[in-house]
XYZ file of N, CA and C in Angstrom:
249
model
N 81.971 105.211 97.979
C 82.155 104.310 96.470
C 83.463 103.471 96.827
N 83.786 102.415 96.423
C 84.759 101.979 96.655
C 85.088 100.807 95.349
N 85.740 101.319 94.841
C 86.458 101.039 93.342
C 87.074 99.740 93.512
N 87.574 98.917 92.261
C 88.287 97.499 92.510
C 89.564 97.531 93.136
N 89.925 98.610 92.948
C 91.694 98.543 93.129
C 91.856 100.346 94.396
N 91.221 100.620 94.580
C 91.323 101.144 95.631
C 92.291 102.746 95.098
N 91.997 102.550 93.565
C 93.123 103.680 93.111
C 91.371 105.276 92.706
N 91.247 106.140 93.464
C 90.033 106.756 93.328
C 90.094 108.910 92.573
N 91.629 108.494 92.061
C 92.149 109.484 91.194
C 91.395 109.814 90.241
N 90.337 110.599 89.544
C 89.540 111.642 88.076
C 88.263 110.762 88.269
N 88.059 110.263 89.396
C 86.751 109.672 89.907
C 85.897 110.313 90.815
N 84.573 110.812 90.493
C 83.431 111.659 90.912
C 82.512 111.327 91.174
N 81.255 111.847 91.328
C 79.304 111.214 91.693
C 78.793 112.913 90.506
N 78.979 112.442 89.866
C 77.982 112.973 88.291
C 76.642 112.863 89.156
N 75.588 113.709 89.208
C 74.343 114.494 90.169
C 73.155 115.384 89.433
N 71.947 114.369 88.992
C 71.469 115.956 88.836
C 69.721 115.627 89.266
N 68.922 116.103 89.761
C 67.427 117.000 90.157
C 66.821 116.979 89.092
N 65.826 116.954 88.474
C 64.892 116.855 87.892
C 64.723 118.272 87.377
N 64.842 118.992 86.313
C 64.927 119.977 86.149
C 65.609 121.027 86.686
N 66.982 120.788 86.941
C 68.810 120.867 87.144
C 69.376 120.397 86.381
N 70.590 121.115 86.038
C 71.449 120.262 85.181
C 72.602 119.597 85.907
N 72.946 118.758 85.343
C 74.126 117.352 85.933
C 75.404 118.676 86.450
N 75.872 118.346 87.236
C 77.555 118.038 87.496
C 77.893 117.701 88.009
N 79.500 117.436 88.357
C 80.452 116.481 88.902
C 80.371 117.027 90.207
N 80.584 115.736 91.231
C 81.072 116.085 92.558
C 81.860 115.765 92.992
N 83.108 115.716 93.603
C 84.343 115.156 93.811
C 84.486 114.309 94.702
N 85.080 113.772 94.912
C 85.202 112.162 95.714
C 86.175 112.965 96.507
N 86.087 113.189 97.785
C 86.557 114.263 99.049
C 86.954 113.430 100.408
N 86.042 112.826 100.855
C 86.297 112.196 101.496
C 85.867 110.704 101.465
N 86.882 110.202 102.923
C 87.182 108.905 102.630
C 87.062 107.850 104.270
N 86.001 107.097 103.854
C 85.524 106.007 105.272
C 86.694 104.725 105.360
N 86.451 103.508 105.980
C 87.296 102.122 105.731
C 86.516 101.430 104.613
N 84.946 102.127 103.948
C 84.120 101.672 103.016
C 85.422 101.770 101.604
N 85.527 102.954 101.685
C 85.868 104.088 100.125
C 85.980 105.152 100.392
N 85.710 105.457 99.034
C 85.397 107.475 99.575
C 83.533 108.006 98.629
N 84.035 109.530 98.765
C 82.416 109.685 98.717
C 82.089 110.874 98.522
N 81.425 111.632 98.148
C 80.739 112.710 97.775
C 79.885 113.267 98.429
N 79.935 114.629 98.366
C 78.825 114.982 99.515
C 78.422 116.257 98.042
N 76.847 115.870 98.122
C 76.419 116.448 96.630
C 75.605 117.533 97.326
N 75.316 118.955 96.894
C 74.858 120.107 97.137
C 74.028 120.830 95.991
N 72.783 120.058 96.224
C 71.529 120.865 95.022
C 71.064 122.732 95.369
N 70.668 123.018 94.320
C 70.853 124.287 94.174
C 69.900 124.691 93.950
N 69.003 123.805 94.512
C 67.169 123.994 94.859
C 66.809 122.551 95.764
N 66.108 122.435 96.378
C 64.734 121.406 96.954
C 64.881 120.881 96.320
N 65.117 118.939 96.279
C 64.661 117.834 95.648
C 64.513 117.235 96.128
N 63.570 115.770 95.710
C 63.184 114.864 96.345
C 63.313 113.587 96.139
N 63.800 113.730 95.201
C 65.010 112.623 94.015
C 66.145 113.073 93.226
N 67.108 112.725 93.475
C 68.765 112.654 92.634
C 68.667 111.386 92.333
N 69.581 111.526 90.558
C 69.936 110.504 89.812
C 71.432 110.912 89.749
N 72.024 109.468 90.008
C 73.618 110.415 89.968
C 74.512 108.793 89.232
N 75.573 108.922 88.534
C 76.232 108.198 88.252
C 78.253 107.868 88.488
N 78.338 106.665 88.974
C 80.241 107.110 89.600
C 80.997 107.171 88.299
N 81.442 107.903 87.704
C 81.799 108.635 86.580
C 84.019 108.494 86.498
N 84.473 108.708 85.946
C 85.856 108.916 86.040
C 85.693 110.422 85.133
N 86.542 111.367 85.489
C 86.470 112.655 84.965
C 85.908 113.002 83.369
N 85.594 113.626 82.575
C 85.451 114.179 81.184
C 84.763 113.005 81.134
N 83.976 111.585 81.600
C 83.504 110.752 80.979
C 84.581 109.826 79.883
N 85.859 109.893 80.339
C 86.224 108.581 79.719
C 85.631 107.020 80.572
N 85.258 106.574 81.459
C 84.744 105.285 81.622
C 83.602 105.670 82.844
N 83.057 104.638 83.583
C 81.876 105.075 84.277
C 81.643 103.529 84.549
N 81.014 103.438 85.857
C 80.720 102.563 86.466
C 79.358 101.595 85.753
N 79.487 100.460 85.750
C 78.767 99.931 85.516
C 77.282 99.660 86.401
N 76.101 99.243 85.476
C 74.522 99.212 86.185
C 73.970 99.865 86.214
N 74.370 101.298 85.426
C 73.427 102.299 84.232
C 73.304 103.794 85.627
N 72.160 104.449 85.614
C 71.935 105.151 86.022
C 71.548 104.764 87.688
N 71.833 105.902 89.010
C 71.003 105.511 89.882
C 70.341 105.765 90.695
N 69.242 106.330 91.700
C 68.625 107.217 91.598
C 68.140 106.993 93.629
N 68.201 108.529 93.929
C 68.283 108.028 95.535
C 67.171 109.276 96.188
N 66.454 108.664 97.092
C 64.836 109.364 96.894
C 65.403 109.675 98.619
N 65.450 111.254 98.732
C 65.309 112.051 100.369
C 64.551 111.414 101.352
N 65.016 111.392 102.112
C 63.895 111.433 103.691
C 63.374 112.577 104.155
N 63.055 112.589 105.265
C 61.968 113.371 106.245
C 63.169 115.035 105.856
N 63.846 114.235 106.792
C 64.741 115.436 106.621
C 66.517 116.130 105.612
N 65.812 114.895 104.174
C 66.232 115.770 103.549
C 67.497 115.577 103.278
N 68.094 114.539 104.059
C 69.810 114.177 103.534
C 69.294 112.463 103.322
N 70.168 111.907 102.542
C 70.553 110.369 102.224
C 71.271 110.511 102.115
N 71.705 109.196 101.870
C 73.301 108.088 101.489
C 73.267 106.896 100.619
N 73.646 106.489 100.211
C 74.484 105.313 99.231
C 75.021 104.887 99.252
N 75.304 103.768 98.851
C 76.706 102.984 99.296
C 76.597 102.698 98.178
N 77.913 102.415 96.976
C 77.886 101.951 95.684
C 79.604 100.970 95.952
N 79.394 99.837 95.503
C 80.448 99.131 94.898
C 80.463 98.200 93.918
N 81.311 98.372 93.250
C 82.217 98.008 91.878
C 82.024 97.343 91.340
N 81.208 97.415 89.747
C 80.903 96.072 89.602
C 79.478 95.998 89.555
């Protein structure tokens, strides 16, 4: 995720898979692009939904919910640019 001002305090990824409750995953890693979260699911899934948000739902990125489908290896990446 690349935010507009490079400030990532209190931002996270809210993610869920069908039949599983959603939960927050902190932005713990960093690349030249921005910050990232590793999302680990409790059970296998083919697809997840996710939202980039500020903790406790005080703010969220525009654009609605995002969806990500996993490849054959069971992994996937999403690159989100603010706005």
